[in-house]
Amino acid sequence: MTAIRTGWRRGVIELRQSFTNPGELISHFLWPVLMLIALYFLRDKSFGATGFALGALALPSMLGMNAAMGMVSMSQQLTADREDGTLLRAKAIPNGMVGYLVSKVVSVAGGLIADLAILLIPGLLIIGGLSVGRPEAWLTLGWVLLLGLLATLPIGAILGSVFTSVRSQGLMQLPVLGLIAISGIFYPVTALPTWLEWIAQLTPIYWLGLGMRSALLPSEAVAVEIGESWRHLETIGVLSVWAAVGLLLAPVVLRRMARRESGSTVASRRERALRRVG
Amino acid sequence: MTRIDEVVLEVDGLRMRYGATDVLHDVTLRAHRGEVLALLGPNGAGKTTTIEILEGFRLRSAGRVQVLGMDPADGDERWRARLGVVLQSWRDHGKWRVRELLAHLGEYYVPYSTAERQRPWDADELIEAVGLTEHAGKKIKTLSGGQRRRLDVAIGIVGRPELLFLDEPTVGFDPVARYEFHELVQRLAAEEGTTVLLTTHDLDEAGKLADRILVLTAGRIVATGTEAELTRQIAGQDEVRWSIGGRRFTESTEESTAFVRGLFHQYGESVAELEVRRASLEDTYLTLVRQSEVAR
């Protein structure tokens, strides 16, 4: 219990650090600002003959994508913490690993929610045509986000355990960008060939985007979606499968990864990293 | 209850094998409460491997190991709380401030506080003990190398460990920092009854700090004892230099007193520039390392 509370406090400290240092503040604001600029230019465009504003379709989708990106930041942070010895310190302390994991969930999820607000609040001012006056909108947004985090953070932790250096994390960027491209974030997925549509529907990114659209768009907008339905049941189904797989596998993979950590493994990674610099 | 003669660390026939190579052949050692043990040996002798097995960070191939009454391979969190590990830091926790980090890490030890040992160590007292008071509010990434190492030591002892592992603790220390660090280790052992196992290839450090020195070469403990015992056992040869009528002489002998006496008996007043150099730990160490290289 102490470890969970201590981990919670650790996460809060890390969040505060992340929002009080200039370098990270830039990264918190850079992407939302770029997206908002894109939204600004999309504000008068509409999707095909349907007459729906492309900007209004894109904003919830971007929120969904950003939520799914928690997976990437979880993975990156875990790899970085392993490389620099943070994880080994946690291992050397009683219940340190529990505290560490709780803190990661708190800081990654907390940072993510803050980033979503940074995008959503100005986004609502730029884009009209969203239906945010209803309490159900926020309720839907809440459960989609929660389920989305459950689906993506454990997968991120698994990926973070698999990559052994911050550098090799770069390998992950390309497929992730590919998945984003086909997941209906910037353009409705129904405009894609059917086989790509199918691949997109295997990813949590698509379902997070769909869920966010279902929360924030007026009900007529459902016409753009596959089967002209918000498919809440399917959303819950697919995200739950991801969550279940992640939550089952993550402890095993994390434990295996942590077991291998020792002073000499950290030292050898440090040497490798320093050689690259030198 | 803890007793003064309590055995804290017991290793018997420890072996470690990676693939087809044996890194540790047969390591046997034992440490009592409040004792400072130095594991001395050249690079690649297996010092780090030994210490990582005892810390529970590495699984051994064979042998019996008891650390604080438990096998490190099944060490639980309660066991972990009684142990201190000083790790070599690099750039972890760079954004944290010194006091903030020590107070945070200390929280994990609260449930393991006992009447005998109040856990954790108060952050401010601990910061003072390692001489970082002026830097308590600084971000860790702004500390110098020596200051970071002191912080590493502070992190290692924040839970008031009964047994402390130090793997090459003073690498990169300047002489003042080294002196202060030695004082701290001696104080931990004397006042807190902390048992300390440190690895080093610094002979002076081993001689100064350790109650007992274990020399590890090529995966075997080849000698063990106090500094004086080791020098007597192994090097054994003192060096006597003198001159007679301007001619210089040097002689290595195990019996330097008797030799000098003979010298005076034979030459009387004409013995000049007499110098007796006692065998040193360095000689002992070099002899041991050479022997083990020949044996290989």
Tab-separated table of N, CA and C in Angstrom, chain B residues 186-242:
chain	number	residue	atom	x	y	z
B	186	GLN	N	33.485	4.085	7.804
B	186	GLN	CA	33.921	3.630	9.129
B	186	GLN	C	32.875	3.951	10.190
B	187	ARG	N	32.235	5.122	10.021
B	187	ARG	CA	31.205	5.509	10.985
B	187	ARG	C	29.996	4.583	10.888
B	188	LEU	N	29.615	4.239	9.647
B	188	LEU	CA	28.476	3.330	9.457
B	188	LEU	C	28.725	2.006	10.155
B	189	ALA	N	29.943	1.497	9.990
B	189	ALA	CA	30.253	0.202	10.575
B	189	ALA	C	30.293	0.297	12.098
B	190	ALA	N	30.907	1.354	12.614
B	190	ALA	CA	31.090	1.465	14.059
B	190	ALA	C	29.799	1.856	14.764
B	191	GLU	N	29.093	2.867	14.240
B	191	GLU	CA	27.940	3.396	14.969
B	191	GLU	C	26.635	2.679	14.647
B	192	GLU	N	26.488	2.274	13.393
B	192	GLU	CA	25.230	1.671	12.992
B	192	GLU	C	25.310	0.144	12.980
B	193	GLY	N	26.523	-0.371	13.174
B	193	GLY	CA	26.691	-1.821	13.094
B	193	GLY	C	26.435	-2.360	11.700
B	194	THR	N	26.644	-1.496	10.696
B	194	THR	CA	26.415	-1.920	9.321
B	194	THR	C	27.591	-2.768	8.840
B	195	THR	N	27.272	-3.900	8.253
B	195	THR	CA	28.304	-4.720	7.638
B	195	THR	C	28.512	-4.190	6.228
B	196	VAL	N	29.759	-4.055	5.823
B	196	VAL	CA	30.030	-3.463	4.515
B	196	VAL	C	30.863	-4.423	3.679
B	197	LEU	N	30.405	-4.653	2.449
B	197	LEU	CA	31.233	-5.395	1.501
B	197	LEU	C	31.524	-4.458	0.341
B	198	LEU	N	32.791	-4.145	0.148
B	198	LEU	CA	33.113	-3.248	-0.953
B	198	LEU	C	34.100	-3.905	-1.889
B	199	THR	N	33.991	-3.574	-3.158
B	199	THR	CA	34.986	-4.042	-4.109
B	199	THR	C	35.845	-2.848	-4.478
B	200	THR	N	37.107	-3.112	-4.748
B	200	THR	CA	37.991	-2.013	-5.116
B	200	THR	C	39.215	-2.592	-5.796
B	201	HIS	N	39.882	-1.759	-6.597
B	201	HIS	CA	41.238	-2.181	-6.942
B	201	HIS	C	42.237	-1.174	-6.394
B	202	ASP	N	41.751	-0.394	-5.438
B	202	ASP	CA	42.617	0.562	-4.773
B	202	ASP	C	43.142	-0.066	-3.483
B	203	LEU	N	44.458	-0.362	-3.468
B	203	LEU	CA	45.036	-1.090	-2.344
B	203	LEU	C	44.998	-0.278	-1.061
B	204	ASP	N	45.263	1.025	-1.186
B	204	ASP	CA	45.266	1.867	0.010
B	204	ASP	C	43.887	1.858	0.647
B	205	GLU	N	42.879	1.939	-0.228
B	205	GLU	CA	41.518	1.971	0.266
B	205	GLU	C	41.195	0.690	1.028
B	206	ALA	N	41.537	-0.438	0.414
B	206	ALA	CA	41.278	-1.721	1.058
B	206	ALA	C	42.005	-1.786	2.398
B	207	GLY	N	43.270	-1.363	2.398
B	207	GLY	CA	44.062	-1.420	3.621
B	207	GLY	C	43.494	-0.529	4.703
B	208	LYS	N	43.028	0.634	4.294
B	208	LYS	CA	42.573	1.604	5.266
B	208	LYS	C	41.200	1.243	5.842
B	209	LEU	N	40.300	0.786	4.972
B	209	LEU	CA	38.911	0.601	5.387
B	209	LEU	C	38.607	-0.764	5.976
B	210	ALA	N	39.242	-1.779	5.409
B	210	ALA	CA	38.718	-3.118	5.644
B	210	ALA	C	39.255	-3.751	6.918
B	211	ASP	N	38.373	-4.430	7.630
B	211	ASP	CA	38.806	-5.283	8.722
B	211	ASP	C	39.461	-6.522	8.133
B	212	ARG	N	38.897	-6.940	7.001
B	212	ARG	CA	39.456	-8.111	6.340
B	212	ARG	C	39.475	-7.877	4.841
B	213	ILE	N	40.547	-8.338	4.191
B	213	ILE	CA	40.676	-8.189	2.746
B	213	ILE	C	40.603	-9.568	2.123
B	214	LEU	N	39.830	-9.675	1.044
B	214	LEU	CA	39.794	-10.923	0.302
B	214	LEU	C	40.331	-10.624	-1.076
B	215	VAL	N	41.329	-11.368	-1.491
B	215	VAL	CA	41.885	-11.115	-2.821
B	215	VAL	C	41.272	-12.115	-3.788
B	216	LEU	N	40.626	-11.564	-4.800
B	216	LEU	CA	39.939	-12.385	-5.795
B	216	LEU	C	40.684	-12.237	-7.114
B	217	THR	N	41.199	-13.354	-7.630
B	217	THR	CA	41.793	-13.279	-8.967
B	217	THR	C	41.268	-14.463	-9.762
B	218	ALA	N	40.922	-14.178	-11.014
B	218	ALA	CA	40.416	-15.208	-11.925
B	218	ALA	C	39.342	-16.091	-11.288
B	219	GLY	N	38.423	-15.452	-10.571
B	219	GLY	CA	37.275	-16.197	-10.071
B	219	GLY	C	37.529	-17.035	-8.834
B	220	ARG	N	38.650	-16.817	-8.185
B	220	ARG	CA	38.958	-17.559	-6.957
B	220	ARG	C	39.437	-16.599	-5.885
B	221	ILE	N	39.064	-16.885	-4.639
B	221	ILE	CA	39.629	-16.120	-3.531
B	221	ILE	C	40.981	-16.762	-3.211
B	222	VAL	N	42.055	-16.021	-3.452
B	222	VAL	CA	43.375	-16.626	-3.299
B	222	VAL	C	44.007	-16.299	-1.958
B	223	ALA	N	43.477	-15.304	-1.278
B	223	ALA	CA	44.021	-14.995	0.039
B	223	ALA	C	42.997	-14.211	0.823
B	224	THR	N	43.031	-14.351	2.131
B	224	THR	CA	42.145	-13.557	2.960
B	224	THR	C	42.781	-13.293	4.314
B	225	GLY	N	42.547	-12.118	4.858
B	225	GLY	CA	43.124	-11.771	6.157
B	225	GLY	C	43.184	-10.265	6.319
B	226	THR	N	43.737	-9.814	7.447
B	226	THR	CA	43.932	-8.374	7.609
B	226	THR	C	45.107	-7.963	6.735
B	227	GLU	N	45.288	-6.652	6.605
B	227	GLU	CA	46.395	-6.175	5.787
B	227	GLU	C	47.721	-6.770	6.276
B	228	ALA	N	47.914	-6.715	7.599
B	228	ALA	CA	49.160	-7.214	8.169
B	228	ALA	C	49.331	-8.713	7.920
B	229	GLU	N	48.247	-9.450	8.108
B	229	GLU	CA	48.329	-10.908	7.908
B	229	GLU	C	48.685	-11.248	6.467
B	230	LEU	N	48.042	-10.554	5.554
B	230	LEU	CA	48.290	-10.846	4.148
B	230	LEU	C	49.731	-10.569	3.776
B	231	THR	N	50.230	-9.429	4.229
B	231	THR	CA	51.605	-9.081	3.884
B	231	THR	C	52.560	-10.099	4.469
B	232	ARG	N	52.281	-10.529	5.701
B	232	ARG	CA	53.167	-11.507	6.329
B	232	ARG	C	53.092	-12.828	5.576
B	233	GLN	N	51.850	-13.268	5.303
B	233	GLN	CA	51.664	-14.574	4.666
B	233	GLN	C	52.314	-14.649	3.299
B	234	ILE	N	52.094	-13.647	2.499
B	234	ILE	CA	52.391	-13.842	1.091
B	234	ILE	C	53.655	-13.166	0.617
B	235	ALA	N	53.718	-11.844	0.738
B	235	ALA	CA	54.907	-11.205	0.191
B	235	ALA	C	56.091	-11.593	1.039
B	236	GLY	N	55.950	-11.329	2.326
B	236	GLY	CA	56.929	-11.843	3.272
B	236	GLY	C	58.342	-11.297	3.157
B	237	GLN	N	58.668	-10.689	2.053
B	237	GLN	CA	60.051	-10.268	1.854
B	237	GLN	C	60.187	-8.762	2.085
B	238	ASP	N	60.957	-8.397	3.111
B	238	ASP	CA	61.276	-6.982	3.292
B	238	ASP	C	62.507	-6.666	2.445
B	239	GLU	N	62.660	-5.376	2.179
B	239	GLU	CA	63.805	-4.992	1.374
B	239	GLU	C	64.762	-4.172	2.231
B	240	VAL	N	66.035	-4.575	2.267
B	240	VAL	CA	67.021	-3.847	3.067
B	240	VAL	C	68.035	-3.209	2.112
B	241	ARG	N	68.240	-1.914	2.277
B	241	ARG	CA	69.250	-1.215	1.459
B	241	ARG	C	70.260	-0.561	2.376
B	242	TRP	N	71.483	-0.600	1.963
B	242	TRP	CA	72.520	0.066	2.752
B	242	TRP	C	73.706	0.348	1.839
